[in-house]
Short mmCIF file of N, CA, C and O in Angstrom, two decimals:
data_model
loop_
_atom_site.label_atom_id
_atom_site.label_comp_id
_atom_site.label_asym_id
_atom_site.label_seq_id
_atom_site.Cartn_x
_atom_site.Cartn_y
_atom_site.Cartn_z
N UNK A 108 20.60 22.50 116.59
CA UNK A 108 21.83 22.99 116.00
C UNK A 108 21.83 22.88 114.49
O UNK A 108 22.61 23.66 113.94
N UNK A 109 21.29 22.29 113.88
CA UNK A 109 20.90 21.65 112.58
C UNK A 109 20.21 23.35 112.07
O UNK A 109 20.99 23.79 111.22
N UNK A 110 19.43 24.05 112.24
CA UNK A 110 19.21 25.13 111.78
C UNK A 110 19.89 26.66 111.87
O UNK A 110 19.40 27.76 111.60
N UNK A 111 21.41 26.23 112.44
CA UNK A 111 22.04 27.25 112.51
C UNK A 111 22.92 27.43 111.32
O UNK A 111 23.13 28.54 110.83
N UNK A 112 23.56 25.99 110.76
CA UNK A 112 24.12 25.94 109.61
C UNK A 112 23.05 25.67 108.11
O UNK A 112 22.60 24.56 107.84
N UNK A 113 22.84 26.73 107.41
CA UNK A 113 22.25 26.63 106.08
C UNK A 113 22.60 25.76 105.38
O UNK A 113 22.13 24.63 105.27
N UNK A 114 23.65 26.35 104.74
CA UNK A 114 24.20 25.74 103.65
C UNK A 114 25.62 25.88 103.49
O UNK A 114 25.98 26.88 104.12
N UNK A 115 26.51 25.36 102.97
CA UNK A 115 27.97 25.65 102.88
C UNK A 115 28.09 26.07 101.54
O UNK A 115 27.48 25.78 100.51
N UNK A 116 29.18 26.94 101.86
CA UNK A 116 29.25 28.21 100.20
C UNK A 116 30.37 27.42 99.39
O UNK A 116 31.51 27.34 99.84
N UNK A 117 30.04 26.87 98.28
CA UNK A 117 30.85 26.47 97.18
C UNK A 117 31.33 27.31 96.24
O UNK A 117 31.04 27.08 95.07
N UNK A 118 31.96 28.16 96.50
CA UNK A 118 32.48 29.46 95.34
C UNK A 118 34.02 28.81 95.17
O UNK A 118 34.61 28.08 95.97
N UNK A 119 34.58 29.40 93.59
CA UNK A 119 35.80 29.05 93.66
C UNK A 119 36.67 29.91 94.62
O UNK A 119 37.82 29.50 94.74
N UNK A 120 36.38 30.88 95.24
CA UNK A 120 37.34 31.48 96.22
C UNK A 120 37.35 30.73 97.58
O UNK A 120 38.28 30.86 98.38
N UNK A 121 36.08 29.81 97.84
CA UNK A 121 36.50 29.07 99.21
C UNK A 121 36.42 27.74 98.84
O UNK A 121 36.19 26.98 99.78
N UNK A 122 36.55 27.19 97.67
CA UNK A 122 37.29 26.52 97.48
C UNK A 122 39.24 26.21 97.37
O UNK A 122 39.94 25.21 97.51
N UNK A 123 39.49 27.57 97.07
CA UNK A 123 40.89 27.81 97.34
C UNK A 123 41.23 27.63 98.60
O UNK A 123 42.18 26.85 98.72
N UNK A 124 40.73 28.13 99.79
CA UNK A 124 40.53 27.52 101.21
C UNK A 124 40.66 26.50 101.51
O UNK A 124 41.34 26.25 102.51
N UNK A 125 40.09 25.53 100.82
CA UNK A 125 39.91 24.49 101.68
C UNK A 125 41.65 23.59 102.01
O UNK A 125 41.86 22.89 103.00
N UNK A 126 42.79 23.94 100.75
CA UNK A 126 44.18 23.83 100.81
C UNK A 126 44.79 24.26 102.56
O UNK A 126 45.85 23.88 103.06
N UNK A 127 43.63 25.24 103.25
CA UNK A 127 44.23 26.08 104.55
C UNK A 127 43.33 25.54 105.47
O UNK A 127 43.26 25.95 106.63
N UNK A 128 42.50 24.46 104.93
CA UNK A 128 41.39 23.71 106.33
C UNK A 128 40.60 24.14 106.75
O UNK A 128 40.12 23.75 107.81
N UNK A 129 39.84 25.83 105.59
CA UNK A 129 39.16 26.25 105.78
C UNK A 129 38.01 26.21 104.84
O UNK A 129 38.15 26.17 103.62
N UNK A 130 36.76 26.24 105.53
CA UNK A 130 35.32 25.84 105.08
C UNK A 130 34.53 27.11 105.29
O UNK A 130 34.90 27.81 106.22
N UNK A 131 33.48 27.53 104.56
CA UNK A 131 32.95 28.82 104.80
C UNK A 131 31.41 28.27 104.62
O UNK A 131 31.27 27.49 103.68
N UNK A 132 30.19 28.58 105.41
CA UNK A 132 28.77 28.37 105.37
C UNK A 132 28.20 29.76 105.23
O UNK A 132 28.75 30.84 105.46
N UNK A 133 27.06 29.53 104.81
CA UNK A 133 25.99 30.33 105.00
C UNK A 133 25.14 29.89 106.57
O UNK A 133 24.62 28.79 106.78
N UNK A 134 25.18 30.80 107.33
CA UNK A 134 24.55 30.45 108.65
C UNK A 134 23.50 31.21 109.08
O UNK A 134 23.11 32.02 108.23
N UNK A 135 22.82 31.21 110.29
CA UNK A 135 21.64 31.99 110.77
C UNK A 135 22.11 32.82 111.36
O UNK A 135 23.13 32.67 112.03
N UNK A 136 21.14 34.46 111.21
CA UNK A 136 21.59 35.70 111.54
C UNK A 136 21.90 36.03 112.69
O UNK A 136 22.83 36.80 112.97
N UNK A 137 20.93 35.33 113.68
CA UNK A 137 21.74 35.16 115.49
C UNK A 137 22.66 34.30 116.06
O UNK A 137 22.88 34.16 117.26
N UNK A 138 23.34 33.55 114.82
CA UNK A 138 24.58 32.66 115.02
C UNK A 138 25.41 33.60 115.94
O UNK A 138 25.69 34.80 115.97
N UNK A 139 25.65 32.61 116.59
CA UNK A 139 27.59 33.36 117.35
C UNK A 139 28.82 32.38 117.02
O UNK A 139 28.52 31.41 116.31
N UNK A 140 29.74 32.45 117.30
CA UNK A 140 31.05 31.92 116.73
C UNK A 140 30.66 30.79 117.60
O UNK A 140 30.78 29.69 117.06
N UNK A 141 30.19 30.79 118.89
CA UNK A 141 30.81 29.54 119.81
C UNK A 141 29.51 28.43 118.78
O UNK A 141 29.86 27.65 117.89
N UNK A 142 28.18 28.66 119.18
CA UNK A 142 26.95 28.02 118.49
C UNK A 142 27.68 27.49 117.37
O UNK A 142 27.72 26.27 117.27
N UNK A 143 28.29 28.21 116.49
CA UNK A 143 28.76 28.09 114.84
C UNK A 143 29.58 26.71 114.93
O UNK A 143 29.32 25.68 114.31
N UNK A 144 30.50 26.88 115.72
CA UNK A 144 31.54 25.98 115.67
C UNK A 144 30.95 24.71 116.67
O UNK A 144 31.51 23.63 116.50
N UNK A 145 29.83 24.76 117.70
CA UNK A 145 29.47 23.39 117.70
C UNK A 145 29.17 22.62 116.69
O UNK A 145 29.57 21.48 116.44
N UNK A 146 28.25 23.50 115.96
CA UNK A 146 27.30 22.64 115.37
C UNK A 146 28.02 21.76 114.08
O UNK A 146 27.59 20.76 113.49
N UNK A 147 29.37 22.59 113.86
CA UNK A 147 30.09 22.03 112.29
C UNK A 147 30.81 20.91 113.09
O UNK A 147 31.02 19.91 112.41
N UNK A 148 31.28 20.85 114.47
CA UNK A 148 32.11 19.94 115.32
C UNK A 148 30.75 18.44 115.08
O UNK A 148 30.99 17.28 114.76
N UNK A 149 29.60 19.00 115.33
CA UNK A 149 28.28 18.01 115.71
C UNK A 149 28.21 17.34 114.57
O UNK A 149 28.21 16.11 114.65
N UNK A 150 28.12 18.05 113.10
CA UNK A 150 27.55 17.95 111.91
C UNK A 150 28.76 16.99 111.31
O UNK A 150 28.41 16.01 110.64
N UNK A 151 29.63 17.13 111.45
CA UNK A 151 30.61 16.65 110.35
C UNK A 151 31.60 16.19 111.32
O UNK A 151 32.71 16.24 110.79
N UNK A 152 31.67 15.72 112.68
CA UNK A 152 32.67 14.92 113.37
C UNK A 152 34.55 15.56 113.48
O UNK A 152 35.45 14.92 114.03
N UNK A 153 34.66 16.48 113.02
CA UNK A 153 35.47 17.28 113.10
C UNK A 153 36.02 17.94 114.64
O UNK A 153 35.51 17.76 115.74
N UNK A 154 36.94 18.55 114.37
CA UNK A 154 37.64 19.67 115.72
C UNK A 154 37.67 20.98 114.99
O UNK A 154 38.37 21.07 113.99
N UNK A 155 36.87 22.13 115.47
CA UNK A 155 36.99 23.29 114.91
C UNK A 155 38.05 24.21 116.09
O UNK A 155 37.92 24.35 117.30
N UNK A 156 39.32 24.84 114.92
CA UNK A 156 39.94 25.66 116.06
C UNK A 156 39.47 27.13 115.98
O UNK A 156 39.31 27.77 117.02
N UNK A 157 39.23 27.77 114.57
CA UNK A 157 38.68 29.02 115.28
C UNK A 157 37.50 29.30 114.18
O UNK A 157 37.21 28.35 113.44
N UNK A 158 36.92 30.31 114.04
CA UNK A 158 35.54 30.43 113.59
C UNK A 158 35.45 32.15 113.25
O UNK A 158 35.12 33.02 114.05
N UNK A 159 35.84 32.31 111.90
CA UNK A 159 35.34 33.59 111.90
C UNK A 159 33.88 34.19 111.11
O UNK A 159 33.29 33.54 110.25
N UNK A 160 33.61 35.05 111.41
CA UNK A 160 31.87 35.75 110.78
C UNK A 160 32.18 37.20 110.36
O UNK A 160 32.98 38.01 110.81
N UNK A 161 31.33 37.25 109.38
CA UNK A 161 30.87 38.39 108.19
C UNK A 161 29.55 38.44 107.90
O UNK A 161 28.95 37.50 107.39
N UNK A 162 28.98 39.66 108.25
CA UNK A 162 27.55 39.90 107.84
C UNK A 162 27.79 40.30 106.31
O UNK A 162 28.75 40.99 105.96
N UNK A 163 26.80 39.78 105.40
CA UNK A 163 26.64 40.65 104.21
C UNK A 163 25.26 40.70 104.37
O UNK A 163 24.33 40.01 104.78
N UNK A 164 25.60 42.31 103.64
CA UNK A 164 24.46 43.11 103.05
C UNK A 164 23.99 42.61 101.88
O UNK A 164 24.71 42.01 101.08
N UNK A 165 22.32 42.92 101.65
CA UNK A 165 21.46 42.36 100.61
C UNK A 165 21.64 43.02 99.45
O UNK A 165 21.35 44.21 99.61
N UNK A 166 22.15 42.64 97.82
CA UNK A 166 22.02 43.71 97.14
C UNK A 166 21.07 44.14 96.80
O UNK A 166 20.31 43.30 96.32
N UNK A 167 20.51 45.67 96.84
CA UNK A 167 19.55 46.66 96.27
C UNK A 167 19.22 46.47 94.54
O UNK A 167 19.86 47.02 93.64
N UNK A 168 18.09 45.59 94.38
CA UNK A 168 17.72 45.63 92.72
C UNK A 168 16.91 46.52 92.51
O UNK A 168 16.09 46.91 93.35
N UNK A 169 17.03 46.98 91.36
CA UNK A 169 16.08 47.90 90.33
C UNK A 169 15.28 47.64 89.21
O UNK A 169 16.15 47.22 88.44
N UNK A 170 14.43 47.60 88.69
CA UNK A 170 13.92 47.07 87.40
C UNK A 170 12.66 48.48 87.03
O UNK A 170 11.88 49.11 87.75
N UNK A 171 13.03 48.53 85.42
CA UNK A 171 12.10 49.32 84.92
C UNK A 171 10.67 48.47 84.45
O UNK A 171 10.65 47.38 83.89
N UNK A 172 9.76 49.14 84.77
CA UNK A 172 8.59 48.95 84.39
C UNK A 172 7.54 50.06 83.57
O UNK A 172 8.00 51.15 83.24
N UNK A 173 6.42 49.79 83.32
CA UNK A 173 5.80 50.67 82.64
C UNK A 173 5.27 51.40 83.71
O UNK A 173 4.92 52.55 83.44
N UNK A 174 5.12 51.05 84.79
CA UNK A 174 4.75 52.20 85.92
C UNK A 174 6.15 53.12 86.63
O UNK A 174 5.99 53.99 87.49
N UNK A 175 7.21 52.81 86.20
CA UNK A 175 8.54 53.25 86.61
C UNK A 175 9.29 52.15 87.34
O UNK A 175 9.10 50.94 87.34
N UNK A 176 10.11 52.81 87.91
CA UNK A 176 10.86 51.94 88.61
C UNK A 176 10.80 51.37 89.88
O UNK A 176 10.62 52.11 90.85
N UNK A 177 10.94 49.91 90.05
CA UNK A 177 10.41 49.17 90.81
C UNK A 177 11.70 48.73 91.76
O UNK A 177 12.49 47.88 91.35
N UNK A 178 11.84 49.30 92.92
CA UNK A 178 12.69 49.20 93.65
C UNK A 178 12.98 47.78 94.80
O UNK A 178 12.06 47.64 95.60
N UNK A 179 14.00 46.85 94.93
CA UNK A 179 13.47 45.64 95.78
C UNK A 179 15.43 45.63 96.27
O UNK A 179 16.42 46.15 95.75
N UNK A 180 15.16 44.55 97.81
CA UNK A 180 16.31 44.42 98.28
C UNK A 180 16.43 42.54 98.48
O UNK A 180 15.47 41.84 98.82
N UNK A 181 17.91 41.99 98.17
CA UNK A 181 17.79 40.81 98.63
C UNK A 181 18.23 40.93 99.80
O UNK A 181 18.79 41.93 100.24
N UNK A 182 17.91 39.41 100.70
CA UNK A 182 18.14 39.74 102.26
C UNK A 182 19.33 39.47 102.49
O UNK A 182 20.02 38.65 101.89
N UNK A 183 19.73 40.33 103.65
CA UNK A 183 21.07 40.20 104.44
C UNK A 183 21.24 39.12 105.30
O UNK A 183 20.52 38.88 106.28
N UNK A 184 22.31 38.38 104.88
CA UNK A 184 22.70 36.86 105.29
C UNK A 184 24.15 37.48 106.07
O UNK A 184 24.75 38.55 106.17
N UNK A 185 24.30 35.87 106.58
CA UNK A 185 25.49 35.75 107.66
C UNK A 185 27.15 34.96 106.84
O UNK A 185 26.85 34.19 105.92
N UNK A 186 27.97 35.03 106.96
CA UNK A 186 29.25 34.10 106.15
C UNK A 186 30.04 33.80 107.76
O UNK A 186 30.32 34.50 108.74
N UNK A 187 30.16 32.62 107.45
CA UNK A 187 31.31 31.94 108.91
C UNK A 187 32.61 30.90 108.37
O UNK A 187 32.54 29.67 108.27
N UNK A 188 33.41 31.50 108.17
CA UNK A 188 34.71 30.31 107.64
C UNK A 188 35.46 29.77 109.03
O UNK A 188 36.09 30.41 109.86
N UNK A 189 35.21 28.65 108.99
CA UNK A 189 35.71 27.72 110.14
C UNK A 189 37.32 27.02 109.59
O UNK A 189 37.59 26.71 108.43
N UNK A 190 37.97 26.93 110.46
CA UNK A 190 39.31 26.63 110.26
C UNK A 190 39.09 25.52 111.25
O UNK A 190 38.47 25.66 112.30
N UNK A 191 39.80 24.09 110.71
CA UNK A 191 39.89 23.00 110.53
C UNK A 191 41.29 22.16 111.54
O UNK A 191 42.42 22.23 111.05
N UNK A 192 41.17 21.65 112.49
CA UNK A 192 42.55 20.73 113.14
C UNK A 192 43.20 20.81 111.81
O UNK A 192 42.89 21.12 110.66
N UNK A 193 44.25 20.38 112.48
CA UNK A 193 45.45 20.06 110.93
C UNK A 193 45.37 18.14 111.06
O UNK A 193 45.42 17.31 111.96
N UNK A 194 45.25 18.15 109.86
CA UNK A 194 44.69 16.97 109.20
C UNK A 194 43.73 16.46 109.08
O UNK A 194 43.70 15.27 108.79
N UNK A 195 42.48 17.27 109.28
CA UNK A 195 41.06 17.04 109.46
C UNK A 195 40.62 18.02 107.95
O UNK A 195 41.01 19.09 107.49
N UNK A 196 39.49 16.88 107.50
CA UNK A 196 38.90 17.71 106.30
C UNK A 196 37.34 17.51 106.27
O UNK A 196 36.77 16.74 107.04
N UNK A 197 36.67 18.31 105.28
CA UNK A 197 35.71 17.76 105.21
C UNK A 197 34.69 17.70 104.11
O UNK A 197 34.02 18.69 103.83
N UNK A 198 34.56 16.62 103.52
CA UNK A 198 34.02 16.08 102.15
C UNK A 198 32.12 16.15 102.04
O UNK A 198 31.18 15.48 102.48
N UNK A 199 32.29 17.25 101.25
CA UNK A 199 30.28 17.83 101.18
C UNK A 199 29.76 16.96 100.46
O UNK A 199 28.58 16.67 100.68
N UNK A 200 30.32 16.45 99.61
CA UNK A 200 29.42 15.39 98.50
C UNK A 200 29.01 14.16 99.88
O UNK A 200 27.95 13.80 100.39
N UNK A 201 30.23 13.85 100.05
CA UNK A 201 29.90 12.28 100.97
C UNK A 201 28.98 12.81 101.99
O UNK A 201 28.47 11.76 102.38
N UNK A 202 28.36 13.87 102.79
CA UNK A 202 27.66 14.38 103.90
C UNK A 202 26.53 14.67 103.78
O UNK A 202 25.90 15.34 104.60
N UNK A 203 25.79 13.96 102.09
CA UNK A 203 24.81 14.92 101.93
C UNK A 203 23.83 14.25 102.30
O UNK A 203 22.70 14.76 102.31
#
């Protein structure tokens, strides 16, 4: 279960979240909601009540070169914001 959750996304927009008990990861591309929400229940001792997912797309880079243009894609990752019991939180520094 340990390789389904990457990494957890520290942006200031899910940091505004976390006020609503919600946490957002970067997860693996054959994650499903139920898998998702064990593993944050496993990982961090928590009660997860619901679990939502968003695929993003890789952005398409371009760069000029002296042979022309050099076309490349970054890869398409998974986003899962898990919503939290009420009064349950969970602290990334102390988990690391």
């Amino acid at each position: 279960m340990a390789a389904i959750l990457i990494q957890p996304l520290l942006t200031e927009k899910m940091t505004e979240l976390t006020s609503k008990r919600q946490y957002a990861f970067k997860v693996d591309l054959n994650a499903n909601k139920i898998t998702i929400g064990k593993a944050v229940e496993k990982k961090f001792n928590v009660n997860v009540t619901s679990v939502r997912t968003a695929n993003v797309k890789g952005k398409i880079k371009s760069q000029m070169s002296k042979r022309g243009r050099i076309a490349g894609k970054r890869s398409d990752w998974k986003k899962a914001i898990v919503t939290l019991k009420e009064g349950q939180t969970i602290d990334f520094l102390a988990n690391v």
